[in-house]
Coordinates of C-alpha atoms in Angstrom, one line a residue:
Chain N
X1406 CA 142.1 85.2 108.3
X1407 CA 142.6 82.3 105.5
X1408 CA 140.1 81.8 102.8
X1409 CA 138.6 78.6 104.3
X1410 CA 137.7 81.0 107.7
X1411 CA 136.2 83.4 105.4
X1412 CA 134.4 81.3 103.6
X1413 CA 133.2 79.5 106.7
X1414 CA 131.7 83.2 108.5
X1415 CA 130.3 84.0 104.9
X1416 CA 128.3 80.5 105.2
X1417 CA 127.7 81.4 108.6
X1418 CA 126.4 84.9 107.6
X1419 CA 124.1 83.4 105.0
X1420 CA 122.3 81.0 107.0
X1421 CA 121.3 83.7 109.9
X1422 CA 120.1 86.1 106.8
X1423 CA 118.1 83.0 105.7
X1424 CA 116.4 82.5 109.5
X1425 CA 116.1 86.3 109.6
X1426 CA 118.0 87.1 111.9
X1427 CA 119.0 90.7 112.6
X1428 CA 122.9 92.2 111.5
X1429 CA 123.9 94.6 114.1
X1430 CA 126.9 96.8 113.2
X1431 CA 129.6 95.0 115.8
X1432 CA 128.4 91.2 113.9
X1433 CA 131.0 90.1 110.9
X1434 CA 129.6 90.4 107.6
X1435 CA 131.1 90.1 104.3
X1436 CA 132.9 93.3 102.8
X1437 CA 130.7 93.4 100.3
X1438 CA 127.5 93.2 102.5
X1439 CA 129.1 96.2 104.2
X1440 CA 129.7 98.4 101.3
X1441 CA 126.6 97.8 99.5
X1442 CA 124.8 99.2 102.5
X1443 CA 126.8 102.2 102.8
X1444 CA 126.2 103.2 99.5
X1445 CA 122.4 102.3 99.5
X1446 CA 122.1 103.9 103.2
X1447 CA 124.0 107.3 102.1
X1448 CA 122.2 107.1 99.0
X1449 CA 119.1 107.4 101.1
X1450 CA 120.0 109.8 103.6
X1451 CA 121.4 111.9 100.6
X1452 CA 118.2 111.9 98.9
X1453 CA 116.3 112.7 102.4
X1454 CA 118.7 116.0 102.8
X1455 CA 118.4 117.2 98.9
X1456 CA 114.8 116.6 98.9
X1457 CA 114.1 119.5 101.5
X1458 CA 115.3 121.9 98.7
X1459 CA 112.9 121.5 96.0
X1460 CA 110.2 121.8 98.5
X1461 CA 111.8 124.3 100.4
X1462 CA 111.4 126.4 97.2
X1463 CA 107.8 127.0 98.3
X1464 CA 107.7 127.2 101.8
X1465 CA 107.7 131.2 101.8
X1466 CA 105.1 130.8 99.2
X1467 CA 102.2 128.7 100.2
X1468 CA 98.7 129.7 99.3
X1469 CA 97.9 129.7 103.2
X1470 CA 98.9 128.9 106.4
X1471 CA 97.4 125.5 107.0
X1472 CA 99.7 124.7 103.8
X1473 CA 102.3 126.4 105.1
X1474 CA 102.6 124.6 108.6
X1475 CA 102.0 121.0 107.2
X1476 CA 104.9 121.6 104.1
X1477 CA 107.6 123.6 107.2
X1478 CA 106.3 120.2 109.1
X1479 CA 107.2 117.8 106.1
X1480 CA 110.8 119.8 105.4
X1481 CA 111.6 119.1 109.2
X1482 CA 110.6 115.8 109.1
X1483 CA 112.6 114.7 105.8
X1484 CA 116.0 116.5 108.1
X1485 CA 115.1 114.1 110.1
X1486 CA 115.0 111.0 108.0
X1487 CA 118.5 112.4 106.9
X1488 CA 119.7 112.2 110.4
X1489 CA 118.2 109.0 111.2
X1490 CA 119.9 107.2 108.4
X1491 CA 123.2 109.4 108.5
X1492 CA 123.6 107.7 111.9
X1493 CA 122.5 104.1 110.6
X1494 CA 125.1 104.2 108.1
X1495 CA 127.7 105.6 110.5
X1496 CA 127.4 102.1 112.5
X1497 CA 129.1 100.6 109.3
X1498 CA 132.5 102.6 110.3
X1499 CA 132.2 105.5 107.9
X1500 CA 132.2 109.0 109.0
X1501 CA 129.6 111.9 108.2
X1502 CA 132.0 113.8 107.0
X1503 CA 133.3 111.1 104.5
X1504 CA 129.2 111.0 103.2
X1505 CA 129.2 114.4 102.6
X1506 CA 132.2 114.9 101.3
X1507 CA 131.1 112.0 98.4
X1508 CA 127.8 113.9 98.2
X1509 CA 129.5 116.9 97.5
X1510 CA 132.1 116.1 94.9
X1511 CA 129.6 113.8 92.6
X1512 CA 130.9 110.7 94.3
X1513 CA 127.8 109.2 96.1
X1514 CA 124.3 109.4 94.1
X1515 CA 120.9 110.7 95.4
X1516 CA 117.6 110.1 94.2
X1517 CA 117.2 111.0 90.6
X1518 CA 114.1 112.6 91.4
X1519 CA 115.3 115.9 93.2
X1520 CA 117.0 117.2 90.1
X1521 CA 113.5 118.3 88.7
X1522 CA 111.9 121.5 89.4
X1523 CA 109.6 122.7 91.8
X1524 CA 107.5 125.3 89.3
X1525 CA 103.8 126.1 90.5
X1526 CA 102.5 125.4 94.1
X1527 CA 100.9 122.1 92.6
X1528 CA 103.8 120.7 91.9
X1529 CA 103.7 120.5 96.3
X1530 CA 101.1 118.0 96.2
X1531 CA 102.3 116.1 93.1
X1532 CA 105.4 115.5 94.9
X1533 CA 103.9 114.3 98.2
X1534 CA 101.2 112.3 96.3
X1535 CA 103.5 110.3 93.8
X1536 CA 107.1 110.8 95.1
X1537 CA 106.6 109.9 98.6
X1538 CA 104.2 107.4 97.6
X1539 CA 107.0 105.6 94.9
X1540 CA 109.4 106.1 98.4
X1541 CA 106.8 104.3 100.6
X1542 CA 106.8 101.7 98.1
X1543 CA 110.1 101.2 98.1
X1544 CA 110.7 102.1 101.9
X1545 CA 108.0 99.4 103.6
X1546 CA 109.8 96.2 102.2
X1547 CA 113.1 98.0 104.1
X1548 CA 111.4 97.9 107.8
X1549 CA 112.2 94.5 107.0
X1550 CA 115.8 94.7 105.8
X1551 CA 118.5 92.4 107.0
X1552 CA 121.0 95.1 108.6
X1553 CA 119.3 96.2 112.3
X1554 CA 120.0 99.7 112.0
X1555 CA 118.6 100.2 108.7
X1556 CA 115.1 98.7 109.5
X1557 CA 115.1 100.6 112.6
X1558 CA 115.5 103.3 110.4
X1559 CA 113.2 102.8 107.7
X1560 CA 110.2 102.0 110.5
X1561 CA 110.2 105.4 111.9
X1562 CA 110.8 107.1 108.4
X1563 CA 107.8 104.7 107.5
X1564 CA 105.6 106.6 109.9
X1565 CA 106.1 109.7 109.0
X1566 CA 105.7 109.2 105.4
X1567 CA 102.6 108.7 105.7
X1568 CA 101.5 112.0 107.1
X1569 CA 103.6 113.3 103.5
X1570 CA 101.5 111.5 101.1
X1571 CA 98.3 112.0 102.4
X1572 CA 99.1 116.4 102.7
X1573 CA 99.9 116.3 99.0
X1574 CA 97.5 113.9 98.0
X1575 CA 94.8 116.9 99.6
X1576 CA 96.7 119.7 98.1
X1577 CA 95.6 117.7 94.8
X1578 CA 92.2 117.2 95.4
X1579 CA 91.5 120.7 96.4
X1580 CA 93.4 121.8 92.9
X1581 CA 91.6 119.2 91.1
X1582 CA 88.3 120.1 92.8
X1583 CA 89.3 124.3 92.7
X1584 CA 89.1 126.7 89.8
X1585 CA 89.8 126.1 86.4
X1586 CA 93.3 127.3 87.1
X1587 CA 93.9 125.7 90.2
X1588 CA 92.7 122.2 88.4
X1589 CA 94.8 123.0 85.1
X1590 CA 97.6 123.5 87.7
X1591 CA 97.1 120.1 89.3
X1592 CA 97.3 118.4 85.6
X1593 CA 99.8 119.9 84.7
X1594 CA 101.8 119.0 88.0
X1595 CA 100.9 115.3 87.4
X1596 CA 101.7 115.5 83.8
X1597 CA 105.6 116.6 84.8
X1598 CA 105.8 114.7 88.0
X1599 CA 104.4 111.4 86.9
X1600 CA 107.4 110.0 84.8
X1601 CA 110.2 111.0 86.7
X1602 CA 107.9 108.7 90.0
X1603 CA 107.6 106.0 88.0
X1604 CA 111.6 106.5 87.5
X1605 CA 112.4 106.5 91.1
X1606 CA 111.6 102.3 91.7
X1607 CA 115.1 102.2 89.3
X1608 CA 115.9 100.7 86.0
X1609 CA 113.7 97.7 84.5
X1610 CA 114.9 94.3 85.8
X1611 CA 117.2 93.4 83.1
X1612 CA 118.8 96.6 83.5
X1613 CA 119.1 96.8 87.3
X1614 CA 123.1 95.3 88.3
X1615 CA 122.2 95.5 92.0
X1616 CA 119.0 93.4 92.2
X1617 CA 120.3 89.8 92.4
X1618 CA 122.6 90.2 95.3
X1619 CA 120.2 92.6 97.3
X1620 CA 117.3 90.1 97.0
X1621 CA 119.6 87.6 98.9
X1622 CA 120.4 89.9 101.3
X1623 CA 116.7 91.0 101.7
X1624 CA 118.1 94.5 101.4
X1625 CA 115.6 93.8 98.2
X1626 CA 111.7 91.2 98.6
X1627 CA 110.1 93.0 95.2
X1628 CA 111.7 93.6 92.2
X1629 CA 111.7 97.5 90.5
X1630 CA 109.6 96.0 87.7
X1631 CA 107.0 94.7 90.7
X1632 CA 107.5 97.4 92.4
X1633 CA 106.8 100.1 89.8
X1634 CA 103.3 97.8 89.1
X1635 CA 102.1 98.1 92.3
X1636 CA 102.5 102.1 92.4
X1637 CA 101.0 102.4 89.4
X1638 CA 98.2 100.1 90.2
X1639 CA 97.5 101.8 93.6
X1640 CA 97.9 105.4 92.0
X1641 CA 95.7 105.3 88.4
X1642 CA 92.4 105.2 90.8
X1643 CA 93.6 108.1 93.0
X1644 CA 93.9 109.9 90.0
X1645 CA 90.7 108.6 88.6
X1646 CA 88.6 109.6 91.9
X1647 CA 89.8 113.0 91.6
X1648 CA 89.0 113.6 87.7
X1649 CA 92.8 114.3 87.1
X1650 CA 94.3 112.0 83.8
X1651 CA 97.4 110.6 83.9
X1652 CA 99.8 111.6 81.1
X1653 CA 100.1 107.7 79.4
X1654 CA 98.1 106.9 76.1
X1655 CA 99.1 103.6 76.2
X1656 CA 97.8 102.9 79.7
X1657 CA 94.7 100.5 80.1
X1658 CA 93.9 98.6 82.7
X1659 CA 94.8 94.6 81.5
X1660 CA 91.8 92.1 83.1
X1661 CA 93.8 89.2 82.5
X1662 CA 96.9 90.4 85.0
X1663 CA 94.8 92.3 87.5
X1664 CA 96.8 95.2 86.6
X1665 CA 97.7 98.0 84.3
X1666 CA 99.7 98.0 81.1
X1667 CA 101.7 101.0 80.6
X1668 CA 103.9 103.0 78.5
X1669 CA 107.3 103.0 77.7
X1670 CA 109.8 104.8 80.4
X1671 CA 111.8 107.3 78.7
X1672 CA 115.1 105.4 79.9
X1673 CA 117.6 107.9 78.3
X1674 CA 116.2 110.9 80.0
X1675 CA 116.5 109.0 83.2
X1676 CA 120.2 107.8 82.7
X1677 CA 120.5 111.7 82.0
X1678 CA 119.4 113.0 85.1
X1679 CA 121.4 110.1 87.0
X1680 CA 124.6 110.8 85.4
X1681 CA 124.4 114.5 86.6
X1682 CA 122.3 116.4 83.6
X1683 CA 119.3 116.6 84.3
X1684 CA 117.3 120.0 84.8
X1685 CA 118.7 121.1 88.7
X1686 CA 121.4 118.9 89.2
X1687 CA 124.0 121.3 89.3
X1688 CA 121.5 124.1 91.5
X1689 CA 120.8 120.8 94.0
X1690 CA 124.8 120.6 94.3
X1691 CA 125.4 124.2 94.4
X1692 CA 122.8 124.5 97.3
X1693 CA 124.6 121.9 99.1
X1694 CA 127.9 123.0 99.0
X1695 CA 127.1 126.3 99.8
X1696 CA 125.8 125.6 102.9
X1697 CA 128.3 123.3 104.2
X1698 CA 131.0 125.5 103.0
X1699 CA 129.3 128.9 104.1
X1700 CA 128.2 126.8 107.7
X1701 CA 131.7 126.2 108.2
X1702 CA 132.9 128.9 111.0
X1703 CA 129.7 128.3 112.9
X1704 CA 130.1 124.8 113.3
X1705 CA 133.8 125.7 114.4
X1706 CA 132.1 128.3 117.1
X1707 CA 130.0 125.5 118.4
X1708 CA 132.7 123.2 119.1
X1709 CA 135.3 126.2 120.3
X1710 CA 131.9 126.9 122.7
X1711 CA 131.6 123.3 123.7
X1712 CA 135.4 123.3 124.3
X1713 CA 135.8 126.5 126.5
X1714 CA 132.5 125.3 128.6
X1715 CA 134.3 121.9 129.5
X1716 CA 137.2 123.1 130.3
X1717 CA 135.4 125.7 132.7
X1718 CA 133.6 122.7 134.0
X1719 CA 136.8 121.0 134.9
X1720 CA 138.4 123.9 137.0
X1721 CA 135.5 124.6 138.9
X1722 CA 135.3 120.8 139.8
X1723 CA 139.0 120.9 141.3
Chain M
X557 CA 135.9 121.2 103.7
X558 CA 138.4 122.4 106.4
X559 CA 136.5 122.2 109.5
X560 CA 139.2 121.5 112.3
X561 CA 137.0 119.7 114.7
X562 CA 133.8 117.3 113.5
X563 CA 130.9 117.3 116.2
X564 CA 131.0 114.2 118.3
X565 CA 128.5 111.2 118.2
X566 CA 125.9 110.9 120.4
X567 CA 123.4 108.0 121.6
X568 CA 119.8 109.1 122.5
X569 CA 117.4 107.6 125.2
X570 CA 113.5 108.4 125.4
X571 CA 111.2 106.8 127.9
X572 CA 107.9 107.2 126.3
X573 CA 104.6 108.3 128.0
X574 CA 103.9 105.2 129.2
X575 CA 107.4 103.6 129.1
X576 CA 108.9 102.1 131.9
X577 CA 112.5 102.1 130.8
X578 CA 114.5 104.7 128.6
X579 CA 114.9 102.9 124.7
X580 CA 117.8 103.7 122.5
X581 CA 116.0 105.7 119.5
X582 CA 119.1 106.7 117.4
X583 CA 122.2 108.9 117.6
X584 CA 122.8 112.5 116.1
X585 CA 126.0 114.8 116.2
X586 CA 126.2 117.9 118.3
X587 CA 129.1 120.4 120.5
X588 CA 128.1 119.4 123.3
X589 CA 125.5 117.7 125.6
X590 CA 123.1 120.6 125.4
X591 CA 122.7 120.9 122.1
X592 CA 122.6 117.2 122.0
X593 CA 119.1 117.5 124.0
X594 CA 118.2 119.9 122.1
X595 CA 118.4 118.1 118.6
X596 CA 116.8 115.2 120.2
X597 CA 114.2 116.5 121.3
X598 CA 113.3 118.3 117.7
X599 CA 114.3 114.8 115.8
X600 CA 112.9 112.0 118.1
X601 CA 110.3 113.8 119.7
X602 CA 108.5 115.4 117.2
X603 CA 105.2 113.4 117.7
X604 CA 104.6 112.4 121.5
X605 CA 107.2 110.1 122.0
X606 CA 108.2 110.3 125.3
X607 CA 108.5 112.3 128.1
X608 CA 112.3 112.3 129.0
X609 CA 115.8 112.0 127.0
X610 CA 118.9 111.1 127.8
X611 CA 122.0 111.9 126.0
X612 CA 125.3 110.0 125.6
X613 CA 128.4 110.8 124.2
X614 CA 128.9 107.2 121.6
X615 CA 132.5 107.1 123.0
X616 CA 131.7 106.7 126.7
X617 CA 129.6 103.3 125.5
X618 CA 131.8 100.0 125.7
X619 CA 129.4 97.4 123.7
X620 CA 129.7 93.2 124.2
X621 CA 131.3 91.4 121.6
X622 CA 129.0 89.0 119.3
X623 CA 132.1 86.4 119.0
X624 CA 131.6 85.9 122.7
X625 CA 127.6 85.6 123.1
X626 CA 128.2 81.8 123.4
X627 CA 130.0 82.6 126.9
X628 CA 128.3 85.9 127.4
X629 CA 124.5 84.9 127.0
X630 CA 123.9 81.4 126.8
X631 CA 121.6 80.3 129.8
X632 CA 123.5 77.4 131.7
X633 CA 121.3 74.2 130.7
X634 CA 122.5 72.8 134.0
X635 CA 120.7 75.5 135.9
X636 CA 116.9 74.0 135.3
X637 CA 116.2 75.0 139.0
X638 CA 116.2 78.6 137.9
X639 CA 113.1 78.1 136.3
X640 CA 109.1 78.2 138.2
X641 CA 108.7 75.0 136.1
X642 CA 111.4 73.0 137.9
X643 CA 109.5 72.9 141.3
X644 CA 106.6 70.2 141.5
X645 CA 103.6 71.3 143.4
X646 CA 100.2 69.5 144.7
X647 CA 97.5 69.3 142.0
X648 CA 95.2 70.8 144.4
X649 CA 97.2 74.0 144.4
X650 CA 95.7 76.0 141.6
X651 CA 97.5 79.2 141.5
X652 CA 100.6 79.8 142.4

């Protein structure tokens, strides 16, 4: 194709983002436009898949069974999320395999929040409370997105995240409402997990290289600055209703903006925890690995299954 | 990361409740057909959604190519007497 041709689909390409019109995976679309969303997809899905572990590490331990059955619920739903978006980003012409192998040798990122650990049975509902309600923040404005697949996606993941915010957002108020203990527990979950949320909407504005291009491709509508304000805005009152304090001396709500002024983000811890050293990092990886590596002769048994069952199919059809 | 073979692709269907028509609702990887159902049922069905699912291996799909939708989908503006609108009636005639 000459440069003029390119240039002329890339125009074309523009204008039908600009009407909103849907990109389905057969469509031309710039290179670019196609790796940015494979990298932001995978991303996702990653983050989905890694997430079920520091969760997981309670489900043998929940205080009862109602709490037992919702978190087994939530685990199986985030493997679904995974699958969901593992498929969307398989319409862009790269292969499972190829995502996990990235995954698995540092290549591809996940979400920055999964390297911290799960340590008392609060730490449950401080995860579902503020970490799937940064995602949900960050996940509605994607039902939206410009690449089909994707907000097909991210509108059933939308659903379901729902149900995870609200189970951890009454594991706290129990905590909060419970024991001296149990309400110590709950502060003390917020006081670890509140940062590391505020984290996930990404680096400040001036810092984030992404934002610019992903606005235009309405991949992005809010900025990580915005984005983080309207979390934080939505969440001080849940905290307030429930007597529990968030850990931020400098936090007050600002009459003049409508909205709360806050502290400053501990940026180097987060570049940290991106860049591979942060608390679990390595156990998240190790996990991971493991079971692919350790799942390896079953999923060979299923396809030599699959095979021989065919093949019988065939002869008794001659 | 030696697995010989990688699961193929495959495109689920669910006609809901109330559906009329099966809907593509996503695609997973599986052996074979049975296990196919099986994952579908567990990933797309979780919450009422439907009442029956097919499955479809990705490869056996041929898909229209965008470039040609000019060709392929554009209704021929010639071809007004397609349309209820084209056909005059009597004023007195009030449904129809």
């Amino acid at each position: 194709m000459s440069e003029e041709q390119i240039r002329n689909l890339e125009k074309q390409f523009e204008e039908r983002i600009a009407r909103d019109e849907k990109i389905e995976p057969k469509d031309w679309m710039p290179e670019k436009y196609r790796q940015t969303h494979i990298r932001q997809m995978s991303q996702h899905a990653h983050s989905e898949v890694v997430g079920m572990l520091p969760e997981g590490n309670w489900i043998t331990r929940a205080p009862s069974l109602r709490r037992k059955v919702a978190l087994l619920a939530k685990v199986q739903d985030e493997a679904g999320h995974g699958l969901y978006l593992y498929s969307a980003t398989e319409t862009l012409g790269i292969t499972r395999e190829e995502m996990y192998e990235q995954l698995h040798t540092g290549k591809a990122k996940y979400s920055s929040i999964f390297n911290y650990p799960t340590v008392t049975w609060a730490d449950m509902g401080a995860i579902g409370w503020l970490v799937d309600g940064a995602a949900i923040i960050n996940q509605v404005p994607l039902c939206s997105t410009s690449f089909g697949p994707y907000a097909r996606a991210m509108v059933r993941v939308c659903k379901e995240e729902s149900f995870h915010q609200r189970q951890g957002y009454e594991i706290m108020i129990k905590l909060a409402n419970g024991t001296l203990e149990q309400k110590e527990m709950a502060q003390d979950a917020l006081n670890r997990w509140w940062w590391p949320s505020l984290m996930m909407l990404g680096p400040t504005d001036a810092e984030s290289v992404h934002t610019e291009q992903s606005m235009k491709w309405k991949l992005k509508r809010k900025s990580n600055d915005e984005l983080r304000q309207q979390f934080i805005d939505q969440t001080v009152p849940q905290a307030d209703l429930i007597g529990l304090t968030i850990p931020d001396p400098d936090l007050k709500w600002n009459e003049e903006r409508g909205s709360y002024d806050f502290g400053e983000i501990d940026w180097d811890e987060f570049w940290q925890v991106v860049k591979g050293h942060g608390p679990m990092n390595k156990e998240r990886m190790k996990a991971r690995v493991g079971a692919w590596e350790r799942g390896e002769w079953v999923r060979d048994a299923a396809m030599a299954h699959a095979e021989k069952k065919a093949e019988r199919k065939e002869k008794e059809a001659v | 990361m030696t697995t010989t073979k990688n699961w193929p692709l495959w495109e689920v269907f669910v006609r809901s409740k109330n559906g009329l028509e099966h809907r593509h609702f996503g695609s997973l990887h599986a052996a074979d057909a049975d296990m196919a159902l099986e994952n579908a049922r567990d990933v797309y069905t979780r919450r009422n959604e439907g009442v029956s699912i097919w499955v479809v291996e990705s490869k056996n799909i041929t898909a229209s190519n965008p470039e040609h939708n000019g060709e392929m989908f554009e209704p021929a503006k010639d071809k007004v007497y397609r349309h209820p609108t084209f056909y005059e009636l009597p004023d007195e005639v009030e449904y129809m």
